[in-house]
Amino acid sequence: MARKVPEVNAGSMADIAFLLLIFFLVTTTMDVDTGIIRQLPPPLEDPEQEPPKVKERNIMNILINSSDRLLVNNERGDISTLREEVKDFMAIHPEGEMRTEEHPYPEVEEAEIEVDGAPMMIKKSKGVISLKNDRGTSYEMYIAVQNELTAAFHELRDRLSQELFGRKYNDLVLEDRKKAIENAIPLRISEAEPVNIGGN
Amino acid sequence: MSRFKKHSKKGTPGISTSSLPDIIFMLLFFFMVTTTMREATLKVRVTAPQATEVQKLEKKSLVSYIYIGPPMQKKLGTDARIQLADQFAEVNEVKEFILKEREAKNEVDRKFMITSLKVDKTTRMGIVTDVKQELREIGAFKINYSSRKVRSMEFN
């Protein structure tokens, strides 16, 4: 007669599982990293080389000094109005309209962009945002400015997307449509080579 | 009558614990799937700045972290320091760190790598700019300024 195999006692299984559980609770985190994603420009190959010239009317200069004050187009600016200013600057305006008494809006070009498989002429601003900061600028202010710039571009993209496809940019599903919007309104933020501007 | 009284003589039956391991295992698997390993023990204090236009970083395995902030230990001063992996580092060590990270990754994945800068909001831009210059020189162009999502910004 075959001997009966004694059953393995599973009573401590719960304890073992508990130990594993607590180990994982302690060593892991649940938070997802979020942030503002940016693409850095490639380094200048030749330091003597002049950067490509951009017409002055196409540039919006934003300076942040070491005490976190803003200078927007040579006038004192404020972070709470920056978004509207950038939107106004980058939006498409008819030729001849003036931004201030002396300064016209940036140039507008017609670009052929493929929308849903068919080429379409879309007006595209030649404007560039130039951002300069001091070594003494606080990171919080820098991020606040970057955030406002991103928000301005985002709102412009939303507007165009609403016009072309009837829905917001973030709600677009097709990659091609996203590409088209990105082509029409590229994130043109240029960060100057680091220099010390005024007072550390 | 005696038929109904029979039950009360027995004590309350013990709760079966045989399914307890299964329940715990289920919890365990839940946590194993939803969480990720802690990347490093922080030696610098990082309070991320707030922003509204944040994006989520997908593919955690392709992210390298650079921490910048004042040291946790008070005796090390209040000047912002850089932390790479588990230790303090100088600006010139950033290149080597990123190159090593790149080396460890699959060749196909390398161009999708992204460097996340976890910087304390009180830090001055000088040190951040230096790190960005280093990253540019070795071609780690994609960066993320780590920040917390808020509904709307408050300016003071």
mmCIF file of C-alpha atoms in Angstrom:
data_model
loop_
_atom_site.group_PDB
_atom_site.id
_atom_site.type_symbol
_atom_site.label_atom_id
_atom_site.label_comp_id
_atom_site.label_asym_id
_atom_site.label_seq_id
_atom_site.Cartn_x
_atom_site.Cartn_y
_atom_site.Cartn_z
ATOM 1 C CA MET A 1 0.000 0.000 0.000
ATOM 2 C CA ALA A 2 1.349 3.389 -1.049
ATOM 3 C CA ARG A 3 2.320 5.705 1.746
ATOM 4 C CA LYS A 4 0.267 8.873 1.943
ATOM 5 C CA VAL A 5 2.238 12.027 1.148
ATOM 6 C CA PRO A 6 1.747 14.504 4.003
ATOM 7 C CA GLU A 7 0.232 17.789 2.847
ATOM 8 C CA VAL A 8 2.449 20.869 2.856
ATOM 9 C CA ASN A 9 1.354 23.330 5.473
ATOM 10 C CA ALA A 10 0.274 26.498 3.683
ATOM 11 C CA GLY A 11 -0.439 28.469 6.803
ATOM 12 C CA SER A 12 2.664 30.598 6.522
ATOM 13 C CA MET A 13 2.040 31.440 2.881
ATOM 14 C CA ALA A 14 0.206 34.599 3.922
ATOM 15 C CA ASP A 15 3.191 35.774 5.968
ATOM 16 C CA ILE A 16 5.571 35.255 3.073
ATOM 17 C CA ALA A 17 3.270 37.162 0.738
ATOM 18 C CA PHE A 18 2.982 39.944 3.288
ATOM 19 C CA LEU A 19 6.745 40.248 3.503
ATOM 20 C CA LEU A 20 7.034 40.552 -0.275
ATOM 21 C CA LEU A 21 4.221 43.085 -0.348
ATOM 22 C CA ILE A 22 5.873 45.278 2.253
ATOM 23 C CA PHE A 23 9.193 45.055 0.430
ATOM 24 C CA PHE A 24 7.597 46.352 -2.766
ATOM 25 C CA LEU A 25 5.687 49.059 -0.936
ATOM 26 C CA VAL A 26 8.916 50.413 0.514
ATOM 27 C CA THR A 27 11.218 50.219 -2.507
ATOM 28 C CA THR A 28 8.928 51.518 -5.224
ATOM 29 C CA THR A 29 7.264 54.798 -6.032
ATOM 30 C CA MET A 30 4.066 55.520 -7.825
ATOM 31 C CA ASP A 31 4.598 59.087 -8.984
ATOM 32 C CA VAL A 32 4.887 59.807 -12.679
ATOM 33 C CA ASP A 33 7.424 62.397 -13.704
ATOM 34 C CA THR A 34 5.843 65.366 -15.411
ATOM 35 C CA GLY A 35 7.397 68.470 -16.844
ATOM 36 C CA ILE A 36 7.965 70.834 -19.731
ATOM 37 C CA ILE A 37 9.748 69.067 -22.574
ATOM 38 C CA ARG A 38 12.224 71.032 -24.653
ATOM 39 C CA GLN A 39 14.674 70.362 -27.438
ATOM 40 C CA LEU A 40 18.119 71.901 -26.999
ATOM 41 C CA PRO A 41 19.830 73.344 -30.086
ATOM 42 C CA PRO A 42 22.989 71.615 -31.332
ATOM 43 C CA PRO A 43 26.208 73.294 -30.171
ATOM 44 C CA LEU A 44 27.827 75.916 -32.391
ATOM 45 C CA GLU A 45 30.590 74.232 -34.360
ATOM 46 C CA ASP A 46 32.589 77.369 -34.816
ATOM 47 C CA PRO A 47 32.366 79.911 -32.007
ATOM 48 C CA GLU A 48 33.263 82.730 -34.435
ATOM 49 C CA GLN A 49 30.436 81.785 -36.744
ATOM 50 C CA GLU A 50 27.645 84.321 -36.857
ATOM 51 C CA PRO A 51 24.205 82.984 -35.973
ATOM 52 C CA PRO A 52 21.692 83.180 -38.822
ATOM 53 C CA LYS A 53 20.292 86.654 -39.177
ATOM 54 C CA VAL A 54 16.646 87.185 -38.360
ATOM 55 C CA LYS A 55 14.907 90.445 -39.188
ATOM 56 C CA GLU A 56 14.372 92.571 -36.169
ATOM 57 C CA ARG A 57 10.635 92.866 -36.695
ATOM 58 C CA ASN A 58 10.358 89.077 -36.463
ATOM 59 C CA ILE A 59 11.970 88.803 -33.053
ATOM 60 C CA MET A 60 10.284 89.178 -29.712
ATOM 61 C CA ASN A 61 12.956 89.683 -27.100
ATOM 62 C CA ILE A 62 12.300 88.475 -23.591
ATOM 63 C CA LEU A 63 14.937 89.110 -20.950
ATOM 64 C CA ILE A 64 14.810 87.940 -17.356
ATOM 65 C CA ASN A 65 17.274 89.650 -15.049
ATOM 66 C CA SER A 66 18.822 88.425 -11.834
ATOM 67 C CA SER A 67 16.011 89.834 -9.701
ATOM 68 C CA ASP A 68 13.382 88.033 -11.816
ATOM 69 C CA ARG A 69 12.157 91.166 -13.593
ATOM 70 C CA LEU A 70 11.066 90.924 -17.204
ATOM 71 C CA LEU A 71 12.033 93.045 -20.157
ATOM 72 C CA VAL A 72 9.803 92.395 -23.160
ATOM 73 C CA ASN A 73 10.814 94.143 -26.380
ATOM 74 C CA ASN A 74 12.804 96.717 -24.448
ATOM 75 C CA GLU A 75 9.912 97.586 -22.188
ATOM 76 C CA ARG A 76 9.189 96.407 -18.711
ATOM 77 C CA GLY A 77 6.950 93.377 -18.885
ATOM 78 C CA ASP A 78 4.898 91.374 -16.480
ATOM 79 C CA ILE A 79 4.508 87.616 -16.250
ATOM 80 C CA SER A 80 0.716 87.835 -15.959
ATOM 81 C CA THR A 81 0.377 89.567 -19.337
ATOM 82 C CA LEU A 82 3.176 87.692 -21.095
ATOM 83 C CA ARG A 83 0.923 84.981 -22.495
ATOM 84 C CA GLU A 84 -1.369 87.458 -24.241
ATOM 85 C CA GLU A 85 1.580 89.425 -25.570
ATOM 86 C CA VAL A 86 3.199 86.336 -27.057
ATOM 87 C CA LYS A 87 -0.102 85.208 -28.543
ATOM 88 C CA ASP A 88 -0.654 88.614 -30.081
ATOM 89 C CA PHE A 89 2.876 88.650 -31.480
ATOM 90 C CA MET A 90 2.742 85.166 -32.983
ATOM 91 C CA ALA A 91 -0.801 85.362 -34.354
ATOM 92 C CA ILE A 92 -1.380 86.063 -38.049
ATOM 93 C CA HIS A 93 -2.024 89.737 -38.737
ATOM 94 C CA PRO A 94 -2.758 91.325 -42.113
ATOM 95 C CA GLU A 95 0.203 93.095 -43.683
ATOM 96 C CA GLY A 96 0.369 96.742 -42.726
ATOM 97 C CA GLU A 97 -1.150 96.348 -39.285
ATOM 98 C CA MET A 98 1.118 97.794 -36.608
ATOM 99 C CA ARG A 99 1.978 96.248 -33.260
ATOM 100 C CA THR A 100 2.980 99.592 -31.792
ATOM 101 C CA GLU A 101 3.333 102.909 -33.523
ATOM 102 C CA GLU A 102 6.753 102.112 -34.963
ATOM 103 C CA HIS A 103 6.817 98.346 -34.899
ATOM 104 C CA PRO A 104 4.975 96.194 -37.399
ATOM 105 C CA TYR A 105 3.925 92.624 -36.645
ATOM 106 C CA PRO A 106 6.286 89.848 -37.812
ATOM 107 C CA GLU A 107 6.202 88.817 -41.442
ATOM 108 C CA VAL A 108 3.729 86.232 -42.655
ATOM 109 C CA GLU A 109 4.520 83.624 -45.266
ATOM 110 C CA GLU A 110 2.304 81.199 -47.129
ATOM 111 C CA ALA A 111 3.386 77.646 -46.559
ATOM 112 C CA GLU A 112 2.173 74.539 -48.272
ATOM 113 C CA ILE A 113 1.173 72.059 -45.600
ATOM 114 C CA GLU A 114 -0.345 68.689 -46.166
ATOM 115 C CA VAL A 115 -3.737 68.474 -44.485
ATOM 116 C CA ASP A 116 -5.568 65.160 -44.699
ATOM 117 C CA GLY A 117 -3.533 64.108 -47.707
ATOM 118 C CA ALA A 118 -4.099 67.247 -49.741
ATOM 119 C CA PRO A 119 -1.700 70.196 -49.832
ATOM 120 C CA MET A 120 -3.132 73.389 -48.451
ATOM 121 C CA MET A 121 -1.795 76.923 -48.279
ATOM 122 C CA ILE A 122 -1.619 78.065 -44.683
ATOM 123 C CA LYS A 123 -0.433 81.437 -43.449
ATOM 124 C CA LYS A 124 2.525 81.026 -41.165
ATOM 125 C CA SER A 125 4.127 83.653 -38.955
ATOM 126 C CA LYS A 126 7.870 84.156 -39.240
ATOM 127 C CA GLY A 127 8.042 85.354 -35.656
ATOM 128 C CA VAL A 128 10.631 84.007 -33.237
ATOM 129 C CA ILE A 129 10.649 84.307 -29.466
ATOM 130 C CA SER A 130 14.112 84.991 -28.137
ATOM 131 C CA LEU A 131 14.564 84.176 -24.484
ATOM 132 C CA LYS A 132 17.548 85.351 -22.502
ATOM 133 C CA ASN A 133 18.150 84.874 -18.835
ATOM 134 C CA ASP A 134 20.800 85.844 -16.339
ATOM 135 C CA ARG A 135 22.855 83.397 -14.304
ATOM 136 C CA GLY A 136 21.159 84.806 -11.252
ATOM 137 C CA THR A 137 17.581 84.277 -12.462
ATOM 138 C CA SER A 138 15.659 81.923 -10.220
ATOM 139 C CA TYR A 139 14.598 78.603 -11.706
ATOM 140 C CA GLU A 140 11.027 79.171 -10.613
ATOM 141 C CA MET A 141 10.782 82.340 -12.711
ATOM 142 C CA TYR A 142 12.455 80.681 -15.674
ATOM 143 C CA ILE A 143 9.936 77.843 -15.606
ATOM 144 C CA ALA A 144 7.062 80.300 -15.185
ATOM 145 C CA VAL A 145 8.173 82.127 -18.346
ATOM 146 C CA GLN A 146 8.714 78.881 -20.261
ATOM 147 C CA ASN A 147 5.266 77.796 -19.147
ATOM 148 C CA GLU A 148 3.626 80.994 -20.371
ATOM 149 C CA LEU A 149 5.390 80.671 -23.733
ATOM 150 C CA THR A 150 4.254 77.076 -24.093
ATOM 151 C CA ALA A 151 0.725 78.037 -23.120
ATOM 152 C CA ALA A 152 0.650 80.825 -25.720
ATOM 153 C CA PHE A 153 1.752 78.475 -28.506
ATOM 154 C CA HIS A 154 -0.673 75.883 -27.288
ATOM 155 C CA GLU A 155 -3.583 78.292 -27.467
ATOM 156 C CA LEU A 156 -2.617 79.349 -30.979
ATOM 157 C CA ARG A 157 -2.449 75.708 -32.029
ATOM 158 C CA ASP A 158 -5.832 75.094 -30.446
ATOM 159 C CA ARG A 159 -7.288 77.963 -32.452
ATOM 160 C CA LEU A 160 -5.920 76.700 -35.772
ATOM 161 C CA SER A 161 -6.905 73.151 -34.992
ATOM 162 C CA GLN A 162 -10.429 74.279 -34.153
ATOM 163 C CA GLU A 163 -10.557 76.096 -37.505
ATOM 164 C CA LEU A 164 -9.252 73.209 -39.600
ATOM 165 C CA PHE A 165 -10.554 70.145 -37.840
ATOM 166 C CA GLY A 166 -13.193 71.409 -35.461
ATOM 167 C CA ARG A 167 -11.507 70.134 -32.343
ATOM 168 C CA LYS A 168 -8.718 71.108 -29.995
ATOM 169 C CA TYR A 169 -5.082 70.264 -30.700
ATOM 170 C CA ASN A 170 -4.828 67.911 -27.744
ATOM 171 C CA ASP A 171 -7.957 66.058 -28.850
ATOM 172 C CA LEU A 172 -6.577 65.309 -32.295
ATOM 173 C CA VAL A 173 -6.206 61.599 -32.817
ATOM 174 C CA LEU A 174 -4.508 61.320 -36.191
ATOM 175 C CA GLU A 175 -0.735 61.812 -36.089
ATOM 176 C CA ASP A 176 -0.819 63.479 -39.527
ATOM 177 C CA ARG A 177 -3.175 66.171 -38.316
ATOM 178 C CA LYS A 178 -0.980 66.853 -35.282
ATOM 179 C CA LYS A 179 2.016 67.105 -37.597
ATOM 180 C CA ALA A 180 0.165 69.568 -39.814
ATOM 181 C CA ILE A 181 -0.643 71.830 -36.880
ATOM 182 C CA GLU A 182 2.913 71.571 -35.588
ATOM 183 C CA ASN A 183 4.196 72.515 -39.030
ATOM 184 C CA ALA A 184 1.911 75.518 -39.245
ATOM 185 C CA ILE A 185 2.765 76.772 -35.755
ATOM 186 C CA PRO A 186 6.214 75.524 -34.777
ATOM 187 C CA LEU A 187 7.449 76.102 -31.252
ATOM 188 C CA ARG A 188 9.890 78.834 -32.211
ATOM 189 C CA ILE A 189 11.610 79.646 -28.950
ATOM 190 C CA SER A 190 15.255 80.458 -29.281
ATOM 191 C CA GLU A 191 17.433 80.556 -26.209
ATOM 192 C CA ALA A 192 20.464 82.762 -26.491
ATOM 193 C CA GLU A 193 23.956 81.504 -25.823
ATOM 194 C CA PRO A 194 24.511 82.119 -22.111
ATOM 195 C CA VAL A 195 25.901 85.517 -21.214
ATOM 196 C CA ASN A 196 25.872 87.562 -18.102
ATOM 197 C CA ILE A 197 23.329 90.296 -18.447
ATOM 198 C CA GLY A 198 23.455 92.843 -15.751
ATOM 199 C CA GLY A 199 24.243 92.482 -12.112
ATOM 200 C CA ASN A 200 24.858 89.280 -10.225
ATOM 201 C CA MET B 1 -38.446 22.070 19.212
ATOM 202 C CA SER B 2 -35.164 20.472 19.905
ATOM 203 C CA ARG B 3 -34.477 20.644 16.226
ATOM 204 C CA PHE B 4 -33.872 24.376 16.366
ATOM 205 C CA LYS B 5 -31.815 24.379 19.540
ATOM 206 C CA LYS B 6 -29.204 22.089 18.143
ATOM 207 C CA HIS B 7 -27.288 24.900 16.459
ATOM 208 C CA SER B 8 -26.716 27.053 19.480
ATOM 209 C CA LYS B 9 -24.738 24.344 21.166
ATOM 210 C CA LYS B 10 -21.915 24.617 18.663
ATOM 211 C CA GLY B 11 -19.528 27.620 19.061
ATOM 212 C CA THR B 12 -19.086 30.101 16.228
ATOM 213 C CA PRO B 13 -17.091 28.495 13.407
ATOM 214 C CA GLY B 14 -13.584 29.944 12.831
ATOM 215 C CA ILE B 15 -13.106 32.110 9.753
ATOM 216 C CA SER B 16 -11.224 30.253 7.103
ATOM 217 C CA THR B 17 -7.871 31.893 6.389
ATOM 218 C CA SER B 18 -6.916 29.623 3.561
ATOM 219 C CA SER B 19 -7.662 32.316 0.945
ATOM 220 C CA LEU B 20 -5.617 34.973 2.750
ATOM 221 C CA PRO B 21 -2.422 34.272 0.760
ATOM 222 C CA ASP B 22 -4.363 34.679 -2.466
ATOM 223 C CA ILE B 23 -5.686 38.052 -1.394
ATOM 224 C CA ILE B 24 -2.237 39.245 -0.359
ATOM 225 C CA PHE B 25 -0.724 37.987 -3.591
ATOM 226 C CA MET B 26 -3.306 39.938 -5.526
ATOM 227 C CA LEU B 27 -2.338 43.109 -3.660
ATOM 228 C CA LEU B 28 1.319 42.305 -4.255
ATOM 229 C CA PHE B 29 0.843 41.955 -8.001
ATOM 230 C CA PHE B 30 -1.145 45.177 -8.095
ATOM 231 C CA PHE B 31 1.723 47.091 -6.512
ATOM 232 C CA MET B 32 4.339 45.373 -8.637
ATOM 233 C CA VAL B 33 2.559 46.425 -11.804
ATOM 234 C CA THR B 34 1.583 49.982 -10.919
ATOM 235 C CA THR B 35 4.782 51.191 -9.280
ATOM 236 C CA THR B 36 8.337 51.607 -10.392
ATOM 237 C CA MET B 37 11.600 51.280 -8.504
ATOM 238 C CA ARG B 38 12.886 54.351 -6.722
ATOM 239 C CA GLU B 39 15.634 55.836 -8.903
ATOM 240 C CA ALA B 40 17.922 57.240 -6.270
ATOM 241 C CA THR B 41 18.095 58.338 -2.685
ATOM 242 C CA LEU B 42 17.904 62.086 -2.771
ATOM 243 C CA LYS B 43 20.812 63.960 -1.289
ATOM 244 C CA VAL B 44 19.597 67.329 -2.446
ATOM 245 C CA ARG B 45 16.279 68.931 -1.677
ATOM 246 C CA VAL B 46 14.117 69.254 -4.777
ATOM 247 C CA THR B 47 10.841 71.125 -4.696
ATOM 248 C CA ALA B 48 9.720 71.208 -8.302
ATOM 249 C CA PRO B 49 8.299 74.476 -9.638
ATOM 250 C CA GLN B 50 4.691 74.637 -10.764
ATOM 251 C CA ALA B 51 3.485 74.755 -14.339
ATOM 252 C CA THR B 52 0.248 74.287 -16.225
ATOM 253 C CA GLU B 53 1.572 73.029 -19.561
ATOM 254 C CA VAL B 54 3.198 69.826 -18.380
ATOM 255 C CA GLN B 55 3.522 66.584 -20.262
ATOM 256 C CA LYS B 56 3.883 63.118 -18.823
ATOM 257 C CA LEU B 57 7.149 61.303 -19.318
ATOM 258 C CA GLU B 58 6.443 57.923 -20.805
ATOM 259 C CA LYS B 59 8.984 55.126 -20.953
ATOM 260 C CA LYS B 60 10.659 55.582 -17.601
ATOM 261 C CA SER B 61 13.515 53.322 -18.569
ATOM 262 C CA LEU B 62 14.723 55.848 -21.133
ATOM 263 C CA VAL B 63 14.884 58.753 -18.711
ATOM 264 C CA SER B 64 18.088 59.827 -16.970
ATOM 265 C CA TYR B 65 17.728 62.081 -13.985
ATOM 266 C CA ILE B 66 19.889 64.993 -12.932
ATOM 267 C CA TYR B 67 19.049 66.514 -9.574
ATOM 268 C CA ILE B 68 20.039 70.053 -8.682
ATOM 269 C CA GLY B 69 19.257 71.711 -5.388
ATOM 270 C CA PRO B 70 20.521 72.677 -1.946
ATOM 271 C CA PRO B 71 21.966 69.710 0.032
ATOM 272 C CA MET B 72 19.693 67.990 2.532
ATOM 273 C CA GLN B 73 22.416 68.089 5.156
ATOM 274 C CA LYS B 74 22.607 71.583 6.575
ATOM 275 C CA LYS B 75 26.337 71.397 7.240
ATOM 276 C CA LEU B 76 27.052 71.153 3.515
ATOM 277 C CA GLY B 77 25.796 74.689 3.015
ATOM 278 C CA THR B 78 22.869 76.072 1.072
ATOM 279 C CA ASP B 79 24.472 76.429 -2.354
ATOM 280 C CA ALA B 80 22.842 74.324 -5.043
ATOM 281 C CA ARG B 81 24.689 71.100 -5.836
ATOM 282 C CA ILE B 82 24.308 68.528 -8.584
ATOM 283 C CA GLN B 83 23.426 64.938 -7.790
ATOM 284 C CA LEU B 84 23.970 62.174 -10.329
ATOM 285 C CA ALA B 85 22.746 58.683 -9.474
ATOM 286 C CA ASP B 86 23.479 58.367 -5.761
ATOM 287 C CA GLN B 87 26.175 60.955 -5.199
ATOM 288 C CA PHE B 88 27.117 64.599 -5.448
ATOM 289 C CA ALA B 89 28.897 65.593 -8.638
ATOM 290 C CA GLU B 90 30.463 68.540 -10.381
ATOM 291 C CA VAL B 91 29.328 70.037 -13.674
ATOM 292 C CA ASN B 92 32.099 68.359 -15.656
ATOM 293 C CA GLU B 93 30.939 64.906 -14.545
ATOM 294 C CA VAL B 94 27.566 65.285 -16.258
ATOM 295 C CA LYS B 95 28.924 64.302 -19.689
ATOM 296 C CA GLU B 96 30.412 61.054 -18.458
ATOM 297 C CA PHE B 97 27.230 60.199 -16.579
ATOM 298 C CA ILE B 98 24.989 60.673 -19.609
ATOM 299 C CA LEU B 99 27.405 58.809 -21.884
ATOM 300 C CA LYS B 100 27.408 55.876 -19.464
ATOM 301 C CA GLU B 101 23.619 55.891 -19.351
ATOM 302 C CA ARG B 102 23.555 55.924 -23.138
ATOM 303 C CA GLU B 103 26.012 53.054 -23.313
ATOM 304 C CA ALA B 104 23.759 50.927 -21.139
ATOM 305 C CA LYS B 105 20.762 51.343 -23.436
ATOM 306 C CA ASN B 106 19.769 49.418 -26.485
ATOM 307 C CA GLU B 107 21.012 51.020 -29.711
ATOM 308 C CA VAL B 108 17.497 51.404 -31.080
ATOM 309 C CA ASP B 109 16.306 53.209 -27.970
ATOM 310 C CA ARG B 110 19.204 55.641 -27.742
ATOM 311 C CA LYS B 111 17.679 58.399 -29.819
ATOM 312 C CA PHE B 112 14.560 58.381 -27.682
ATOM 313 C CA MET B 113 16.505 59.028 -24.507
ATOM 314 C CA ILE B 114 15.501 62.038 -22.503
ATOM 315 C CA THR B 115 17.215 63.824 -19.648
ATOM 316 C CA SER B 116 14.969 64.999 -16.873
ATOM 317 C CA LEU B 117 16.261 67.950 -14.888
ATOM 318 C CA LYS B 118 14.841 67.844 -11.398
ATOM 319 C CA VAL B 119 15.736 71.251 -10.134
ATOM 320 C CA ASP B 120 14.724 72.988 -6.944
ATOM 321 C CA LYS B 121 12.753 76.141 -7.587
ATOM 322 C CA THR B 122 15.060 78.338 -5.522
ATOM 323 C CA THR B 123 18.088 77.393 -7.617
ATOM 324 C CA ARG B 124 19.783 80.106 -9.683
ATOM 325 C CA MET B 125 19.872 79.560 -13.440
ATOM 326 C CA GLY B 126 23.691 79.679 -13.646
ATOM 327 C CA ILE B 127 24.236 76.053 -12.670
ATOM 328 C CA VAL B 128 21.284 74.904 -14.781
ATOM 329 C CA THR B 129 22.691 76.702 -17.830
ATOM 330 C CA ASP B 130 26.072 75.028 -17.274
ATOM 331 C CA VAL B 131 24.440 71.597 -17.178
ATOM 332 C CA LYS B 132 22.434 72.404 -20.312
ATOM 333 C CA GLN B 133 25.624 73.407 -22.137
ATOM 334 C CA GLU B 134 27.235 70.082 -21.169
ATOM 335 C CA LEU B 135 24.192 68.205 -22.439
ATOM 336 C CA ARG B 136 24.290 70.093 -25.726
ATOM 337 C CA GLU B 137 27.921 69.202 -26.268
ATOM 338 C CA ILE B 138 27.338 65.468 -26.080
ATOM 339 C CA GLY B 139 24.148 65.599 -28.092
ATOM 340 C CA ALA B 140 21.602 64.887 -25.366
ATOM 341 C CA PHE B 141 19.187 67.403 -26.836
ATOM 342 C CA LYS B 142 15.900 66.217 -25.427
ATOM 343 C CA ILE B 143 15.367 67.513 -21.935
ATOM 344 C CA ASN B 144 12.519 67.830 -19.511
ATOM 345 C CA TYR B 145 12.181 70.525 -16.895
ATOM 346 C CA SER B 146 10.482 68.531 -14.182
ATOM 347 C CA SER B 147 7.545 70.473 -12.743
ATOM 348 C CA ARG B 148 4.331 69.859 -10.888
ATOM 349 C CA LYS B 149 1.033 70.260 -12.690
ATOM 350 C CA VAL B 150 -1.315 72.898 -11.350
ATOM 351 C CA ARG B 151 -4.635 74.137 -12.686
ATOM 352 C CA SER B 152 -3.632 77.752 -12.926
ATOM 353 C CA MET B 153 -0.556 79.753 -12.154
ATOM 354 C CA GLU B 154 -0.422 82.195 -9.306
ATOM 355 C CA PHE B 155 1.880 85.121 -9.799
ATOM 356 C CA ASN B 156 2.994 87.167 -6.882
#
